Structure formats: structure tokens, C-alpha cells
PDB file of C-alpha atoms in Angstrom:
ATOM      1  CA  MET N   1      -8.144 -38.423  17.255  1.00  0.00           C
ATOM      2  CA  VAL N   2     -11.013 -36.053  17.993  1.00  0.00           C
ATOM      3  CA  MET N   3     -11.841 -33.782  15.032  1.00  0.00           C
ATOM      4  CA  SER N   4     -13.391 -30.345  15.344  1.00  0.00           C
ATOM      5  CA  ASN N   5     -16.768 -29.901  13.628  1.00  0.00           C
ATOM      6  CA  GLN N   6     -16.859 -26.155  14.227  1.00  0.00           C
ATOM      7  CA  LYS N   7     -17.996 -24.096  11.233  1.00  0.00           C
ATOM      8  CA  ILE N   8     -16.741 -20.614  10.466  1.00  0.00           C
ATOM      9  CA  THR N   9     -19.530 -18.037  10.672  1.00  0.00           C
ATOM     10  CA  LYS N  10     -19.904 -14.570   9.171  1.00  0.00           C
ATOM     11  CA  LYS N  11     -19.293 -13.191  12.658  1.00  0.00           C
ATOM     12  CA  ASP N  12     -15.970 -15.061  12.806  1.00  0.00           C
ATOM     13  CA  LEU N  13     -14.918 -13.657   9.431  1.00  0.00           C
ATOM     14  CA  ASN N  14     -15.750 -10.082  10.441  1.00  0.00           C
ATOM     15  CA  GLN N  15     -13.922 -10.539  13.732  1.00  0.00           C
ATOM     16  CA  ILE N  16     -10.665 -11.768  12.236  1.00  0.00           C
ATOM     17  CA  SER N  17     -10.914  -9.217   9.415  1.00  0.00           C
ATOM     18  CA  TRP N  18     -10.928  -6.301  11.848  1.00  0.00           C
ATOM     19  CA  ARG N  19      -8.345  -7.959  14.087  1.00  0.00           C
ATOM     20  CA  TYR N  20      -6.017  -8.142  11.089  1.00  0.00           C
ATOM     21  CA  ILE N  21      -6.768  -4.557  10.030  1.00  0.00           C
ATOM     22  CA  LEU N  22      -5.948  -3.239  13.498  1.00  0.00           C
ATOM     23  CA  GLY N  23      -3.020  -5.572  14.104  1.00  0.00           C
ATOM     24  CA  SER N  24      -1.458  -6.326  10.712  1.00  0.00           C
ATOM     25  CA  GLN N  25       1.655  -4.321  11.610  1.00  0.00           C
ATOM     26  CA  LEU N  26       1.721  -5.622  15.186  1.00  0.00           C
ATOM     27  CA  ASN N  27       5.289  -6.445  16.256  1.00  0.00           C
ATOM     28  CA  TRP N  28       6.550  -5.792  12.704  1.00  0.00           C
ATOM     29  CA  ASN N  29      10.192  -6.840  12.523  1.00  0.00           C
ATOM     30  CA  TYR N  30      12.904  -7.497   9.956  1.00  0.00           C
ATOM     31  CA  GLU N  31      12.996 -11.228  10.668  1.00  0.00           C
ATOM     32  CA  ARG N  32       9.344 -12.177  10.024  1.00  0.00           C
ATOM     33  CA  MET N  33       7.799  -8.793   9.156  1.00  0.00           C
ATOM     34  CA  MET N  34       3.969  -9.133   9.342  1.00  0.00           C
ATOM     35  CA  SER N  35       3.808 -12.667  10.755  1.00  0.00           C
ATOM     36  CA  SER N  36       2.774 -11.613  14.276  1.00  0.00           C
ATOM     37  CA  GLY N  37      -0.034  -9.458  12.913  1.00  0.00           C
ATOM     38  CA  TYR N  38      -1.260 -12.292  10.705  1.00  0.00           C
ATOM     39  CA  LEU N  39      -1.225 -14.735  13.613  1.00  0.00           C
ATOM     40  CA  TYR N  40      -3.060 -12.247  15.831  1.00  0.00           C
ATOM     41  CA  GLY N  41      -5.737 -11.793  13.175  1.00  0.00           C
ATOM     42  CA  ILE N  42      -6.406 -15.466  12.452  1.00  0.00           C
ATOM     43  CA  LEU N  43      -6.038 -16.693  16.051  1.00  0.00           C
ATOM     44  CA  PRO N  44      -9.804 -16.927  16.872  1.00  0.00           C
ATOM     45  CA  VAL N  45     -10.299 -19.229  13.857  1.00  0.00           C
ATOM     46  CA  LEU N  46      -7.311 -21.376  14.866  1.00  0.00           C
ATOM     47  CA  LYS N  47      -8.836 -21.806  18.327  1.00  0.00           C
ATOM     48  CA  LYS N  48     -12.146 -22.810  16.783  1.00  0.00           C
ATOM     49  CA  LEU N  49     -10.625 -25.316  14.360  1.00  0.00           C
ATOM     50  CA  TYR N  50      -7.795 -26.765  16.447  1.00  0.00           C
ATOM     51  CA  GLY N  51      -8.690 -25.896  20.042  1.00  0.00           C
ATOM     52  CA  HIS N  52      -9.598 -29.537  20.667  1.00  0.00           C
ATOM     53  CA  ASP N  53      -5.982 -30.612  20.068  1.00  0.00           C
ATOM     54  CA  GLU N  54      -3.176 -28.716  21.805  1.00  0.00           C
ATOM     55  CA  ALA N  55      -0.434 -30.161  19.580  1.00  0.00           C
ATOM     56  CA  GLN N  56      -2.231 -29.188  16.374  1.00  0.00           C
ATOM     57  CA  MET N  57      -2.994 -25.748  17.760  1.00  0.00           C
ATOM     58  CA  LYS N  58       0.649 -25.054  18.590  1.00  0.00           C
ATOM     59  CA  ASP N  59       1.836 -26.387  15.236  1.00  0.00           C
ATOM     60  CA  MET N  60      -0.607 -24.212  13.249  1.00  0.00           C
ATOM     61  CA  MET N  61       0.375 -21.178  15.305  1.00  0.00           C
ATOM     62  CA  ARG N  62       3.996 -21.829  14.337  1.00  0.00           C
ATOM     63  CA  VAL N  63       2.937 -22.139  10.675  1.00  0.00           C
ATOM     64  CA  HIS N  64       1.194 -18.763  10.780  1.00  0.00           C
ATOM     65  CA  ASN N  65       4.061 -17.111  12.589  1.00  0.00           C
ATOM     66  CA  GLN N  66       6.447 -17.811   9.710  1.00  0.00           C
ATOM     67  CA  PHE N  67       7.718 -14.996   7.486  1.00  0.00           C
ATOM     68  CA  PHE N  68       4.856 -13.067   5.890  1.00  0.00           C
ATOM     69  CA  ASN N  69       4.943  -9.757   4.050  1.00  0.00           C
ATOM     70  CA  THR N  70       2.507  -8.360   1.516  1.00  0.00           C
ATOM     71  CA  ASN N  71       0.380  -5.318   0.846  1.00  0.00           C
ATOM     72  CA  ALA N  72      -1.494  -4.870   4.125  1.00  0.00           C
ATOM     73  CA  ILE N  73      -4.844  -4.417   2.380  1.00  0.00           C
ATOM     74  CA  PHE N  74      -4.590  -7.573   0.276  1.00  0.00           C
ATOM     75  CA  GLY N  75      -3.520  -9.495   3.380  1.00  0.00           C
ATOM     76  CA  ASN N  76      -7.237  -9.680   4.221  1.00  0.00           C
ATOM     77  CA  LEU N  77      -7.894 -11.474   0.926  1.00  0.00           C
ATOM     78  CA  ILE N  78      -5.115 -13.996   1.574  1.00  0.00           C
ATOM     79  CA  MET N  79      -6.418 -14.696   5.064  1.00  0.00           C
ATOM     80  CA  GLY N  80      -9.921 -15.319   3.707  1.00  0.00           C
ATOM     81  CA  ILE N  81      -8.608 -17.927   1.255  1.00  0.00           C
ATOM     82  CA  ASP N  82      -6.500 -19.452   4.029  1.00  0.00           C
ATOM     83  CA  VAL N  83      -9.500 -19.802   6.359  1.00  0.00           C
ATOM     84  CA  ALA N  84     -11.636 -21.445   3.652  1.00  0.00           C
ATOM     85  CA  ILE N  85      -8.962 -24.073   2.999  1.00  0.00           C
ATOM     86  CA  GLU N  86      -8.332 -24.779   6.685  1.00  0.00           C
ATOM     87  CA  GLU N  87     -12.050 -25.078   7.405  1.00  0.00           C
ATOM     88  CA  GLN N  88     -12.389 -27.650   4.626  1.00  0.00           C
ATOM     89  CA  ASP N  89      -9.249 -29.731   5.176  1.00  0.00           C
ATOM     90  CA  GLY N  90      -8.310 -28.971   8.777  1.00  0.00           C
ATOM     91  CA  TYR N  91      -4.837 -29.868  10.005  1.00  0.00           C
ATOM     92  CA  LYS N  92      -4.055 -31.678   6.734  1.00  0.00           C
ATOM     93  CA  SER N  93      -3.975 -28.274   5.017  1.00  0.00           C
ATOM     94  CA  LYS N  94      -0.874 -27.153   6.951  1.00  0.00           C
ATOM     95  CA  ASP N  95       1.551 -27.401   4.036  1.00  0.00           C
ATOM     96  CA  THR N  96      -1.039 -26.106   1.570  1.00  0.00           C
ATOM     97  CA  VAL N  97      -1.754 -22.872   3.420  1.00  0.00           C
ATOM     98  CA  ALA N  98       1.959 -22.263   4.041  1.00  0.00           C
ATOM     99  CA  ALA N  99       2.633 -22.604   0.303  1.00  0.00           C
ATOM    100  CA  LEU N 100      -0.430 -20.510  -0.533  1.00  0.00           C
ATOM    101  CA  LYS N 101       0.712 -17.603   1.621  1.00  0.00           C
ATOM    102  CA  THR N 102       4.206 -17.759   0.149  1.00  0.00           C
ATOM    103  CA  ALA N 103       2.881 -17.824  -3.423  1.00  0.00           C
ATOM    104  CA  LEU N 104       0.334 -15.025  -3.038  1.00  0.00           C
ATOM    105  CA  MET N 105       2.081 -12.512  -0.805  1.00  0.00           C
ATOM    106  CA  GLY N 106       4.595 -11.400  -3.451  1.00  0.00           C
ATOM    107  CA  SER N 107       2.275 -11.077  -6.436  1.00  0.00           C
ATOM    108  CA  LEU N 108      -0.533  -9.417  -4.471  1.00  0.00           C
ATOM    109  CA  ALA N 109       1.971  -7.052  -2.852  1.00  0.00           C
ATOM    110  CA  GLY N 110       2.835  -5.621  -6.266  1.00  0.00           C
ATOM    111  CA  VAL N 111      -0.800  -5.281  -7.306  1.00  0.00           C
ATOM    112  CA  GLY N 112      -1.873  -3.821  -3.957  1.00  0.00           C
ATOM    113  CA  ASP N 113       0.942  -1.284  -3.740  1.00  0.00           C
ATOM    114  CA  SER N 114       0.267  -0.091  -7.290  1.00  0.00           C
ATOM    115  CA  LEU N 115      -3.484   0.039  -6.834  1.00  0.00           C
ATOM    116  CA  PHE N 116      -3.784   1.527  -3.353  1.00  0.00           C
ATOM    117  CA  HIS N 117      -0.522   3.331  -2.591  1.00  0.00           C
ATOM    118  CA  VAL N 118       0.061   4.766  -6.077  1.00  0.00           C
ATOM    119  CA  ILE N 119      -3.300   5.204  -7.790  1.00  0.00           C
ATOM    120  CA  TRP N 120      -5.740   5.597  -4.876  1.00  0.00           C
ATOM    121  CA  GLY N 121      -3.489   7.820  -2.763  1.00  0.00           C
ATOM    122  CA  THR N 122      -2.287   9.910  -5.685  1.00  0.00           C
ATOM    123  CA  ILE N 123      -5.714  10.622  -7.176  1.00  0.00           C
ATOM    124  CA  PHE N 124      -7.652  11.338  -3.994  1.00  0.00           C
ATOM    125  CA  GLY N 125      -4.676  12.934  -2.228  1.00  0.00           C
ATOM    126  CA  SER N 126      -3.991  15.331  -5.084  1.00  0.00           C
ATOM    127  CA  ILE N 127      -7.657  16.319  -5.403  1.00  0.00           C
ATOM    128  CA  ALA N 128      -7.947  16.818  -1.653  1.00  0.00           C
ATOM    129  CA  GLY N 129      -4.636  18.698  -1.469  1.00  0.00           C
ATOM    130  CA  THR N 130      -5.509  21.008  -4.356  1.00  0.00           C
ATOM    131  CA  LEU N 131      -8.888  21.899  -2.824  1.00  0.00           C
ATOM    132  CA  ALA N 132      -7.312  22.380   0.604  1.00  0.00           C
ATOM    133  CA  GLN N 133      -4.690  24.734  -0.844  1.00  0.00           C
ATOM    134  CA  SER N 134      -7.485  26.899  -2.219  1.00  0.00           C
ATOM    135  CA  GLY N 135      -9.014  27.072   1.278  1.00  0.00           C
ATOM    136  CA  SER N 136     -11.893  24.645   0.683  1.00  0.00           C
ATOM    137  CA  ILE N 137     -12.856  22.319   3.531  1.00  0.00           C
ATOM    138  CA  ILE N 138     -14.135  19.885   0.874  1.00  0.00           C
ATOM    139  CA  GLY N 139     -10.525  18.783   0.369  1.00  0.00           C
ATOM    140  CA  CYS N 140     -10.322  17.519   3.954  1.00  0.00           C
ATOM    141  CA  VAL N 141     -13.737  15.843   3.666  1.00  0.00           C
ATOM    142  CA  ILE N 142     -12.771  14.066   0.420  1.00  0.00           C
ATOM    143  CA  TRP N 143      -9.571  12.686   1.961  1.00  0.00           C
ATOM    144  CA  ILE N 144     -11.405  11.417   5.059  1.00  0.00           C
ATOM    145  CA  ILE N 145     -14.163   9.786   2.971  1.00  0.00           C
ATOM    146  CA  ALA N 146     -11.589   8.159   0.661  1.00  0.00           C
ATOM    147  CA  ASN N 147      -9.728   6.608   3.591  1.00  0.00           C
ATOM    148  CA  VAL N 148     -12.873   5.460   5.400  1.00  0.00           C
ATOM    149  CA  ALA N 149     -14.105   3.860   2.160  1.00  0.00           C
ATOM    150  CA  LEU N 150     -10.748   2.117   1.761  1.00  0.00           C
ATOM    151  CA  LEU N 151     -10.904   0.881   5.361  1.00  0.00           C
ATOM    152  CA  PHE N 152     -14.337  -0.734   5.009  1.00  0.00           C
ATOM    153  CA  GLY N 153     -13.508  -1.985   1.520  1.00  0.00           C
ATOM    154  CA  ARG N 154     -10.489  -3.699   3.016  1.00  0.00           C
ATOM    155  CA  ALA N 155     -12.691  -5.306   5.682  1.00  0.00           C
ATOM    156  CA  ALA N 156     -14.884  -6.779   2.934  1.00  0.00           C
ATOM    157  CA  LEU N 157     -11.908  -8.451   1.229  1.00  0.00           C
ATOM    158  CA  LEU N 158     -11.603 -11.209   3.828  1.00  0.00           C
ATOM    159  CA  PRO N 159     -15.169 -12.553   3.370  1.00  0.00           C
ATOM    160  CA  LEU N 160     -14.624 -12.219  -0.402  1.00  0.00           C
ATOM    161  CA  GLY N 161     -11.443 -14.291  -0.147  1.00  0.00           C
ATOM    162  CA  TYR N 162     -13.309 -16.856   1.944  1.00  0.00           C
ATOM    163  CA  THR N 163     -16.074 -17.322  -0.645  1.00  0.00           C
ATOM    164  CA  GLN N 164     -14.414 -16.506  -3.977  1.00  0.00           C
ATOM    165  CA  GLY N 165     -10.706 -16.041  -3.370  1.00  0.00           C
ATOM    166  CA  VAL N 166      -9.367 -19.305  -4.774  1.00  0.00           C
ATOM    167  CA  LYS N 167     -11.420 -18.834  -7.942  1.00  0.00           C
ATOM    168  CA  LEU N 168     -10.311 -15.194  -8.322  1.00  0.00           C
ATOM    169  CA  VAL N 169      -6.633 -15.931  -7.865  1.00  0.00           C
ATOM    170  CA  THR N 170      -6.783 -18.913 -10.255  1.00  0.00           C
ATOM    171  CA  THR N 171      -8.552 -16.841 -12.911  1.00  0.00           C
ATOM    172  CA  LEU N 172      -6.310 -13.800 -12.580  1.00  0.00           C
ATOM    173  CA  LYS N 173      -3.009 -15.610 -12.007  1.00  0.00           C
ATOM    174  CA  ASN N 174      -1.680 -14.977 -15.505  1.00  0.00           C
ATOM    175  CA  GLN N 175      -2.980 -11.401 -15.539  1.00  0.00           C
ATOM    176  CA  LEU N 176      -1.475 -10.135 -12.272  1.00  0.00           C
ATOM    177  CA  SER N 177       1.784  -8.998 -13.874  1.00  0.00           C
ATOM    178  CA  ALA N 178      -0.003  -7.133 -16.666  1.00  0.00           C
ATOM    179  CA  PHE N 179      -2.372  -5.514 -14.171  1.00  0.00           C
ATOM    180  CA  THR N 180       0.524  -4.412 -11.969  1.00  0.00           C
ATOM    181  CA  ASN N 181       2.337  -2.839 -14.934  1.00  0.00           C
ATOM    182  CA  ALA N 182      -0.833  -1.101 -16.119  1.00  0.00           C
ATOM    183  CA  ALA N 183      -1.534   0.273 -12.640  1.00  0.00           C
ATOM    184  CA  THR N 184       2.035   1.534 -12.334  1.00  0.00           C
ATOM    185  CA  VAL N 185       1.871   3.283 -15.720  1.00  0.00           C
ATOM    186  CA  LEU N 186      -1.448   4.886 -14.783  1.00  0.00           C
ATOM    187  CA  GLY N 187      -0.043   6.071 -11.461  1.00  0.00           C
ATOM    188  CA  VAL N 188       3.046   7.575 -13.093  1.00  0.00           C
ATOM    189  CA  THR N 189       0.853   9.282 -15.725  1.00  0.00           C
ATOM    190  CA  VAL N 190      -1.354  10.816 -13.036  1.00  0.00           C
ATOM    191  CA  ILE N 191       1.687  12.045 -11.110  1.00  0.00           C
ATOM    192  CA  GLY N 192       3.178  13.542 -14.279  1.00  0.00           C
ATOM    193  CA  ALA N 193      -0.059  15.374 -15.072  1.00  0.00           C
ATOM    194  CA  LEU N 194      -0.201  16.784 -11.543  1.00  0.00           C
ATOM    195  CA  ILE N 195       3.328  18.267 -11.564  1.00  0.00           C
ATOM    196  CA  PRO N 196       2.493  21.618 -13.226  1.00  0.00           C
ATOM    197  CA  SER N 197      -0.622  22.149 -11.082  1.00  0.00           C
ATOM    198  CA  VAL N 198       0.813  21.126  -7.706  1.00  0.00           C
ATOM    199  CA  VAL N 199       4.504  22.153  -7.892  1.00  0.00           C
ATOM    200  CA  LYS N 200       4.656  25.948  -8.075  1.00  0.00           C
ATOM    201  CA  ALA N 201       8.092  27.207  -9.147  1.00  0.00           C
ATOM    202  CA  SER N 202       9.207  29.727 -11.750  1.00  0.00           C
ATOM    203  CA  VAL N 203      12.226  31.824 -12.731  1.00  0.00           C
ATOM    204  CA  PRO N 204      11.491  35.542 -12.075  1.00  0.00           C
ATOM    205  CA  PHE N 205      14.537  36.920 -13.929  1.00  0.00           C
ATOM    206  CA  VAL N 206      13.718  39.458 -16.649  1.00  0.00           C
ATOM    207  CA  TYR N 207      16.486  40.668 -18.997  1.00  0.00           C
ATOM    208  CA  LYS N 208      16.174  44.282 -20.222  1.00  0.00           C
ATOM    209  CA  HIS N 209      18.416  45.995 -22.764  1.00  0.00           C
ATOM    210  CA  ASP N 210      17.760  48.956 -25.053  1.00  0.00           C
ATOM    211  CA  GLY N 211      14.042  48.701 -24.592  1.00  0.00           C
ATOM    212  CA  VAL N 212      14.038  44.972 -25.238  1.00  0.00           C
ATOM    213  CA  GLU N 213      12.590  42.854 -22.461  1.00  0.00           C
ATOM    214  CA  LEU N 214      13.162  39.114 -22.206  1.00  0.00           C
ATOM    215  CA  VAL N 215      11.126  37.183 -19.649  1.00  0.00           C
ATOM    216  CA  LEU N 216      13.177  34.053 -18.957  1.00  0.00           C
ATOM    217  CA  GLN N 217      10.186  32.081 -17.697  1.00  0.00           C
ATOM    218  CA  ASP N 218       8.325  32.659 -20.975  1.00  0.00           C
ATOM    219  CA  THR N 219      11.364  31.398 -22.879  1.00  0.00           C
ATOM    220  CA  LEU N 220      11.543  28.263 -20.727  1.00  0.00           C
ATOM    221  CA  ASP N 221       7.816  27.651 -21.219  1.00  0.00           C
ATOM    222  CA  SER N 222       8.235  27.883 -24.989  1.00  0.00           C
ATOM    223  CA  ILE N 223      10.847  25.108 -24.773  1.00  0.00           C
ATOM    224  CA  LEU N 224       8.917  22.924 -22.331  1.00  0.00           C
ATOM    225  CA  PRO N 225       5.845  24.051 -20.360  1.00  0.00           C
ATOM    226  CA  ALA N 226       6.398  23.766 -16.602  1.00  0.00           C
ATOM    227  CA  MET N 227      10.103  22.986 -17.142  1.00  0.00           C
ATOM    228  CA  VAL N 228      11.152  24.179 -13.681  1.00  0.00           C
ATOM    229  CA  PRO N 229       8.615  22.027 -11.761  1.00  0.00           C
ATOM    230  CA  VAL N 230       9.571  19.032 -13.913  1.00  0.00           C
ATOM    231  CA  LEU N 231      13.281  19.555 -13.177  1.00  0.00           C
ATOM    232  CA  LEU N 232      12.594  19.905  -9.445  1.00  0.00           C
ATOM    233  CA  VAL N 233      10.592  16.662  -9.404  1.00  0.00           C
ATOM    234  CA  ALA N 234      13.344  14.920 -11.389  1.00  0.00           C
ATOM    235  CA  LEU N 235      15.954  16.186  -8.900  1.00  0.00           C
ATOM    236  CA  THR N 236      13.857  14.950  -5.981  1.00  0.00           C
ATOM    237  CA  TYR N 237      13.376  11.551  -7.628  1.00  0.00           C
ATOM    238  CA  TRP N 238      17.118  11.259  -8.243  1.00  0.00           C
ATOM    239  CA  MET N 239      17.959  12.152  -4.636  1.00  0.00           C
ATOM    240  CA  LEU N 240      15.511   9.549  -3.304  1.00  0.00           C
ATOM    241  CA  GLY N 241      17.477   6.920  -5.223  1.00  0.00           C
ATOM    242  CA  GLN N 242      20.750   7.745  -3.473  1.00  0.00           C
ATOM    243  CA  LYS N 243      21.815   5.387  -0.691  1.00  0.00           C
ATOM    244  CA  LYS N 244      22.786   8.095   1.789  1.00  0.00           C
ATOM    245  CA  LEU N 245      19.554  10.056   1.353  1.00  0.00           C
ATOM    246  CA  ASN N 246      16.158   9.187   2.798  1.00  0.00           C
ATOM    247  CA  SER N 247      12.836  11.023   2.440  1.00  0.00           C
ATOM    248  CA  THR N 248      13.445  13.195   5.525  1.00  0.00           C
ATOM    249  CA  ARG N 249      16.848  14.374   4.302  1.00  0.00           C
ATOM    250  CA  VAL N 250      15.481  15.047   0.826  1.00  0.00           C
ATOM    251  CA  ILE N 251      12.677  17.194   2.276  1.00  0.00           C
ATOM    252  CA  LEU N 252      15.214  19.202   4.283  1.00  0.00           C
ATOM    253  CA  ILE N 253      17.427  19.664   1.209  1.00  0.00           C
ATOM    254  CA  ILE N 254      14.452  20.871  -0.857  1.00  0.00           C
ATOM    255  CA  LEU N 255      13.431  23.316   1.893  1.00  0.00           C
ATOM    256  CA  VAL N 256      16.931  24.784   2.205  1.00  0.00           C
ATOM    257  CA  LEU N 257      17.383  24.898  -1.565  1.00  0.00           C
ATOM    258  CA  SER N 258      14.027  26.598  -2.076  1.00  0.00           C
ATOM    259  CA  ILE N 259      14.742  29.259   0.550  1.00  0.00           C
ATOM    260  CA  ALA N 260      18.239  29.933  -0.779  1.00  0.00           C
ATOM    261  CA  LEU N 261      17.218  30.168  -4.458  1.00  0.00           C
ATOM    262  CA  SER N 262      14.248  32.352  -3.586  1.00  0.00           C
ATOM    263  CA  ALA N 263      16.454  34.713  -1.556  1.00  0.00           C
ATOM    264  CA  LEU N 264      18.855  34.978  -4.496  1.00  0.00           C
ATOM    265  CA  GLY N 265      16.001  35.759  -6.853  1.00  0.00           C
ATOM    266  CA  ILE N 266      16.610  32.659  -8.953  1.00  0.00           C
ATOM    267  CA  LEU N 267      13.313  30.931  -8.149  1.00  0.00           C
ATOM    268  CA  ALA N 268       9.929  32.299  -7.229  1.00  0.00           C
TER     269      ALA N 268
END
């Protein structure tokens, strides 16, 4: 059997990295989820490694079109590790890379979602949103820069996985769960700290009797500062957990509720 002696170059790694970034959600479906996007990304490398043998090429395409679902950003890291193993062992690595993808996609999904969707988006989004609300164009600039930086950082993960990925995953294997929990706690803490500054809601009712004036909002603040925003966030969180409610319906409910309570003078 003729073996391919093609070596993977830096150009190849950059090519498949950007192919995966642009196509990771390609043909996303409930049967195999991100498999089509993964296959589209790695296809140039498969052609280089197995193009000499049609049977091997078809078999490896089937392997990479199996169920795959992880955090889209960390998918680049997994693909880099995959390519390094396939370049070294060729077609013999078929079962290894299939097992590798299965083992890594779940654990890295938790880390990636916590790190990028919770922490990164919350911190930069809240800063950008707060500045934008005050009329500063810097808010828009910060959000654009944060996303561009994330995009190119994601592109660099595939070459990193190719050169160091196996070592990184082996070293951090027992720490992934702790890191995920720590990232989640940090994200929740940041969100909690942002509630009083981002959610603006108060009770305007003032009770007056015989020259005595009681501002209800001051009383609520003495019990728990920013109680109303906290209760609104808690209500929203509870509604998002209900089976018959999705994010769109919750937004509509909050809009209607806010308008109605404001018209009645209950909330300001």
C-alpha cells in the first residue's frame, strides 16, 4: 500500500483553522450537531494525508462526520491535536482520534462555555453596554475589539493544539472540573455585581400622613440595597427555567410587565 509522506505546514494549519471558524456551525443538526463543520474544516488535511488512497479517504471522512459537539472556540484546539496525531500515525490513528474527540468535546465544552460565554461576554459586554448607555462611542469600540481579539485568539488555538495540545490536555485533565467550577462562580459573581448598576428599577410610592413622609424605596434599600433589581433578575431567571417559556417569551413578558407596572405607578 502506498503511504503518503505529505507533511502538514503552518499554511495548512492556518487554512483549516479559518475554515473551521467560518464553518463550525455549517449544516448544524440535531443528529450530528457540529460534525459537518468539523469535516469541512479538516478536509484539506484529510486530502493531503489520505488522498493517495480513496478507501482510506472515505473512511476518515466518515469518522470525522460522526457526532461532534463542543464549545465552538475550543473546537480549534481539538482539531489541532487531531491533526498532529493523524500526521504521525496516519490511517492507524482512526480509532484514536475518534476516541479523542469524544473524550475532549464534553470537558472542553464546559470550560469554553464558562470562560468565553459567561466571563468574557459578561465582562466586556457589561463594560461596553454601560459606556454605550451613557452615550460614549468607546462602548461600541470596546465590544468590537473584544470580539476581534477573541476571533484571532481562537484562530491561534489550532496551531497551539497541533504543537502542545496533547501535553496541555494531559497536564490539565484533573483540573478541568475545578477550573470550570471556578469560572462559573466568577461569572455568577460578576453578574451579581452588575445587577444594581445595569438594571434600573425602583418603587416611586411615597406615603404621607400628618406631616410624616415615608419613601418606600428608602425602606427597601435599608433592608437590601437594590432589592427591586435583584427580585426582577430572580423572576427572569425563574421564568427561563420553565419548560413553556423561552428567552423571546420572557423578554416579551418583562416588557409588558414593565410597561404595566410603570403605568400603575408601582415601578419607575
